[in-house]
mmCIF file of C-alpha atoms in Angstrom:
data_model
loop_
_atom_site.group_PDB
_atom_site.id
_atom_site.type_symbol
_atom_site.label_atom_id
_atom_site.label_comp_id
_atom_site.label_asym_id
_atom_site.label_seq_id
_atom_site.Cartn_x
_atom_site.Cartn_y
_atom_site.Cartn_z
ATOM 1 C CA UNK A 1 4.656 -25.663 19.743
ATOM 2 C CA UNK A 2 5.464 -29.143 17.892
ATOM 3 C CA UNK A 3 1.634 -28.785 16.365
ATOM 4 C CA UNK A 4 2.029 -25.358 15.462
ATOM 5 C CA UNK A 5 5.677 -26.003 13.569
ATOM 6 C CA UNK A 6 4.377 -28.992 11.899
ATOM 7 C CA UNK A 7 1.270 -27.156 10.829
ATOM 8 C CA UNK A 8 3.079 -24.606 9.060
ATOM 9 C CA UNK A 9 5.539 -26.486 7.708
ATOM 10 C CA UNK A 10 2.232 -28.094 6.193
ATOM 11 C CA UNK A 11 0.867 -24.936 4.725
ATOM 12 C CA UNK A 12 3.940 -23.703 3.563
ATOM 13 C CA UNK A 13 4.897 -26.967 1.684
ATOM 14 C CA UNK A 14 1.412 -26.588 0.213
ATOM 15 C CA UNK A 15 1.979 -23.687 -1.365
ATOM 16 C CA UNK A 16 5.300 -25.066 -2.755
ATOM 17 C CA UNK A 17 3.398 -27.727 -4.513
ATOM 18 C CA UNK A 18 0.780 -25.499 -5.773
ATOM 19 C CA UNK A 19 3.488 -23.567 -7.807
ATOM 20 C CA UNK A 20 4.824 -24.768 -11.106
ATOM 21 C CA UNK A 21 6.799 -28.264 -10.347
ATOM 22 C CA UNK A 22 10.103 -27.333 -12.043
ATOM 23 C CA UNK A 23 10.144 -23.340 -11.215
ATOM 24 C CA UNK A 24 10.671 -22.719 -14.725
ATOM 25 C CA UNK A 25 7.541 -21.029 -17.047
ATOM 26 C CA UNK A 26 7.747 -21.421 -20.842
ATOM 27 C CA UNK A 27 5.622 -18.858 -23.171
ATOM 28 C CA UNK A 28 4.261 -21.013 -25.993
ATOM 29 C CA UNK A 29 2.972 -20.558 -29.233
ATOM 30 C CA UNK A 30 2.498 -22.742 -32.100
ATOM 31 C CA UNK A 31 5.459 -23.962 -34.276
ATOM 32 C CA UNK A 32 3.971 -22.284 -37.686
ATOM 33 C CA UNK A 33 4.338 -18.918 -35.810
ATOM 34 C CA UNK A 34 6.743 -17.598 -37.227
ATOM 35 C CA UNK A 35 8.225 -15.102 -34.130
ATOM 36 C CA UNK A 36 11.254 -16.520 -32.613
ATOM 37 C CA UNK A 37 11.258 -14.852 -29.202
ATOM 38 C CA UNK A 38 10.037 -12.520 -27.075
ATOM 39 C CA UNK A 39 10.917 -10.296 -23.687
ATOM 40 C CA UNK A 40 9.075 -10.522 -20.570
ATOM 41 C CA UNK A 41 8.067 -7.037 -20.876
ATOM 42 C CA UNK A 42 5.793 -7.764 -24.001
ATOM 43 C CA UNK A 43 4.183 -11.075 -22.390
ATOM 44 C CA UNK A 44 3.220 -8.744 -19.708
ATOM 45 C CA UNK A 45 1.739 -6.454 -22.192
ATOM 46 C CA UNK A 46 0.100 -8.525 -24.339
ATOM 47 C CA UNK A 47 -1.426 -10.542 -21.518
ATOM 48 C CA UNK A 48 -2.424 -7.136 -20.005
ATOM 49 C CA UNK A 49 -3.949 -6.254 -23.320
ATOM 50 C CA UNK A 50 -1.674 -3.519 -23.602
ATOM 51 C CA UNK A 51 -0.350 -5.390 -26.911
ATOM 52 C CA UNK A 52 -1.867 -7.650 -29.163
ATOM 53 C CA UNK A 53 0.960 -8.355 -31.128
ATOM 54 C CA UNK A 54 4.860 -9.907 -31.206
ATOM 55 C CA UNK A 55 7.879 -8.137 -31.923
ATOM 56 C CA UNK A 56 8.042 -9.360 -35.366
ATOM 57 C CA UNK A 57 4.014 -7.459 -36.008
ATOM 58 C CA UNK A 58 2.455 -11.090 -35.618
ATOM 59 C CA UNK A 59 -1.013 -10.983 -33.981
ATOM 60 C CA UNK A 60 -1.512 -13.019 -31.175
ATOM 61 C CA UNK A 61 -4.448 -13.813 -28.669
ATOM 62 C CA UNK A 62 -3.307 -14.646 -25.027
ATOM 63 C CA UNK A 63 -4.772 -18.082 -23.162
ATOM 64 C CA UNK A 64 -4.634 -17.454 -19.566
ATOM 65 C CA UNK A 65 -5.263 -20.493 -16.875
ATOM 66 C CA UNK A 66 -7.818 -20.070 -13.994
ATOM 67 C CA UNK A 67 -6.823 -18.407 -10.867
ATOM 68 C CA UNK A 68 -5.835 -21.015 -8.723
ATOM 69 C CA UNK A 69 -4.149 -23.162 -10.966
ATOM 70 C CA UNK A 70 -0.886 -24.332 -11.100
ATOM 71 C CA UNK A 71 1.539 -21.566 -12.993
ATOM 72 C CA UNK A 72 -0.562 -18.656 -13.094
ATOM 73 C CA UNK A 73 0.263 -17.023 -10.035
ATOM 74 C CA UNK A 74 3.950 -17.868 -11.190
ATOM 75 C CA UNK A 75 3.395 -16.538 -14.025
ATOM 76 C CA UNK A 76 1.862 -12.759 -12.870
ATOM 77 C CA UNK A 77 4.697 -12.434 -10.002
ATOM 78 C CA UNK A 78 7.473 -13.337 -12.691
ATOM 79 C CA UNK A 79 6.088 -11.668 -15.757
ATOM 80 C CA UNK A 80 3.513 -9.355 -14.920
ATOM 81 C CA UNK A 81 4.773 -8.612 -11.441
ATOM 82 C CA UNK A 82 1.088 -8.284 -9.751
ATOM 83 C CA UNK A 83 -0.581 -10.248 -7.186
ATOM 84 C CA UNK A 84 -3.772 -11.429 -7.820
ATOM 85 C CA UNK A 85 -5.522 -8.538 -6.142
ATOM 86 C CA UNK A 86 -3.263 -6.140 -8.307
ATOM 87 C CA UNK A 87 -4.840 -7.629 -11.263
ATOM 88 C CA UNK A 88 -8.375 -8.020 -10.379
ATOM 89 C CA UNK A 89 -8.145 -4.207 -9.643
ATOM 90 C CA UNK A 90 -6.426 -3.714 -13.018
ATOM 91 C CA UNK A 91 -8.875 -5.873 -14.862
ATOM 92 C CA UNK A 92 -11.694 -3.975 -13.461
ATOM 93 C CA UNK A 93 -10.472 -0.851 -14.175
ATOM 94 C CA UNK A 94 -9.749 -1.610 -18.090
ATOM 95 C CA UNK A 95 -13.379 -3.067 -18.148
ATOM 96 C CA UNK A 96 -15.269 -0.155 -16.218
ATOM 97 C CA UNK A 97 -13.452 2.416 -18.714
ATOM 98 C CA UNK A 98 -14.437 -0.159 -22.345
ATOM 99 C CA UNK A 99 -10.349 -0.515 -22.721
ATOM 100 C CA UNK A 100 -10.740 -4.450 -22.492
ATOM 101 C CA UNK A 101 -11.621 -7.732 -21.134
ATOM 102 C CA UNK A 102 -8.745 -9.978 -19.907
ATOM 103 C CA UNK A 103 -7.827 -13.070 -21.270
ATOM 104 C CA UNK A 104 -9.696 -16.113 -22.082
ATOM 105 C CA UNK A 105 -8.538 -18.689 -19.335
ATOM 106 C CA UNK A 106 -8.621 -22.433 -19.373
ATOM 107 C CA UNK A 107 -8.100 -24.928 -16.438
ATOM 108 C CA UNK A 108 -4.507 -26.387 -17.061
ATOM 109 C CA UNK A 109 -1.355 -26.879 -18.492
ATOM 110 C CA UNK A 110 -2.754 -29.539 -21.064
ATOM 111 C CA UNK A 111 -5.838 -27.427 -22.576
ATOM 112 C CA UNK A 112 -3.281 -24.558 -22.937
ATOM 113 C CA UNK A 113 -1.288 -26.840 -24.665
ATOM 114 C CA UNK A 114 -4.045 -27.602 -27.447
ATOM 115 C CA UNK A 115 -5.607 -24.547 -27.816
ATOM 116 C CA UNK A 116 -2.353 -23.229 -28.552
ATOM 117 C CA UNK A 117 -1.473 -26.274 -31.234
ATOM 118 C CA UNK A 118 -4.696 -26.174 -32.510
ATOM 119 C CA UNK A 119 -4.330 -22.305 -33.015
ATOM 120 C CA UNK A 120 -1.250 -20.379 -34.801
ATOM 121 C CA UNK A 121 -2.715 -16.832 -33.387
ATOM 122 C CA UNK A 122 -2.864 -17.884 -29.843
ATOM 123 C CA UNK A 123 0.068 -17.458 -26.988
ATOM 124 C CA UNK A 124 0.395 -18.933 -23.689
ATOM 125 C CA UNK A 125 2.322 -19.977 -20.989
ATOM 126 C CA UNK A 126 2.990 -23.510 -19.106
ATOM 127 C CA UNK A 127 5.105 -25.405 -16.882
ATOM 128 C CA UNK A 128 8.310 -25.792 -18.725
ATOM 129 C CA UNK A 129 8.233 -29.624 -17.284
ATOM 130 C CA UNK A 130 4.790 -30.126 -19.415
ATOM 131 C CA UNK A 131 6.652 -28.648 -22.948
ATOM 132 C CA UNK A 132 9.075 -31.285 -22.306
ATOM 133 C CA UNK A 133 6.957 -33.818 -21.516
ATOM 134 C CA UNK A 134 4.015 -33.022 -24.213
ATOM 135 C CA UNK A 135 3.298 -35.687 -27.033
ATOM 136 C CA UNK A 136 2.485 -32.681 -29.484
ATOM 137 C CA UNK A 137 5.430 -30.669 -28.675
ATOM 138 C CA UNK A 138 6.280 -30.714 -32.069
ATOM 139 C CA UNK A 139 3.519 -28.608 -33.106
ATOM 140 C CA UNK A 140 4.399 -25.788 -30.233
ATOM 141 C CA UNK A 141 7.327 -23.154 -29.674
ATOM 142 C CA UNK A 142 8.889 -22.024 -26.870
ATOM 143 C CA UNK A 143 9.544 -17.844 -26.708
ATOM 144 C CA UNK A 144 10.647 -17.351 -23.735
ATOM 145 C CA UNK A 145 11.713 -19.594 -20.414
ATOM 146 C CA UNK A 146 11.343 -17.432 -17.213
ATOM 147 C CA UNK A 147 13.361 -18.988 -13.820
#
């Protein structure tokens, strides 16, 4: 019983450490962009490729992260509100039918940080603990913060 208990306990505190450290999600672009926010309902489009562009007309290019990696199941529950099955069915669809290929994904926090500093067209989405933390923050903007 004790083995069993502890064993879960393990896996379940696993999980919790595989999610985004602070809970919190910031979509990022960079700081030349000149859109000041945005709702969750258009990140979920445009990372669906339903949208390519923010409320003010700007056109933007998501960055996704790897499956498997720290915010990005955070992210599709929160925003997107689909599991990871939901969107590999979705994404398979939209590229059996020719109406698009989803996201170009990168393996972290920190390379979705420079892609998006080194890029005013691109948008994103990290930890809100790594904005904070970031050297370059300067050079990025926060549109939305999802708890």
């Amino acid at each position: 019983m004790r083995r069993t208990l502890f064993a879960c306990t393990m896996f379940f505190w696993g999980i919790q450490s595989a999610t985004s450290a602070s809970g919190e999600l910031a979509i990022i672009v960079n700081a030349s962009n000149p859109s000041g926010e945005i709702t969750v309902e258009q990140a979920a489009n445009i990372f669906l490729g339903k949208s390519r562009r923010l409320p003010d007309g700007t056109k933007v290019i998501p960055i996704d992260q790897l499956e498997g990696e720290g915010p990005r199941a955070e992210f599709y529950d929160k925003v997107v509100q689909k599991s990871q099955s939901q969107l590999n069915s979705y994404w398979s669809r939209q590229i059996f039918t020719g109406k698009g290929q989803p996201p170009f994904a990168v393996t972290s926090d920190s390379e979705v940080l420079e892609f998006i500093a080194a890029n005013p067209n691109m948008i994103g989405y990290v930890d809100l603990a790594t904005v904070e933390k970031a050297i370059n923050s300067s050079e990025i903007k926060v549109l939305l913060t999802v708890r």
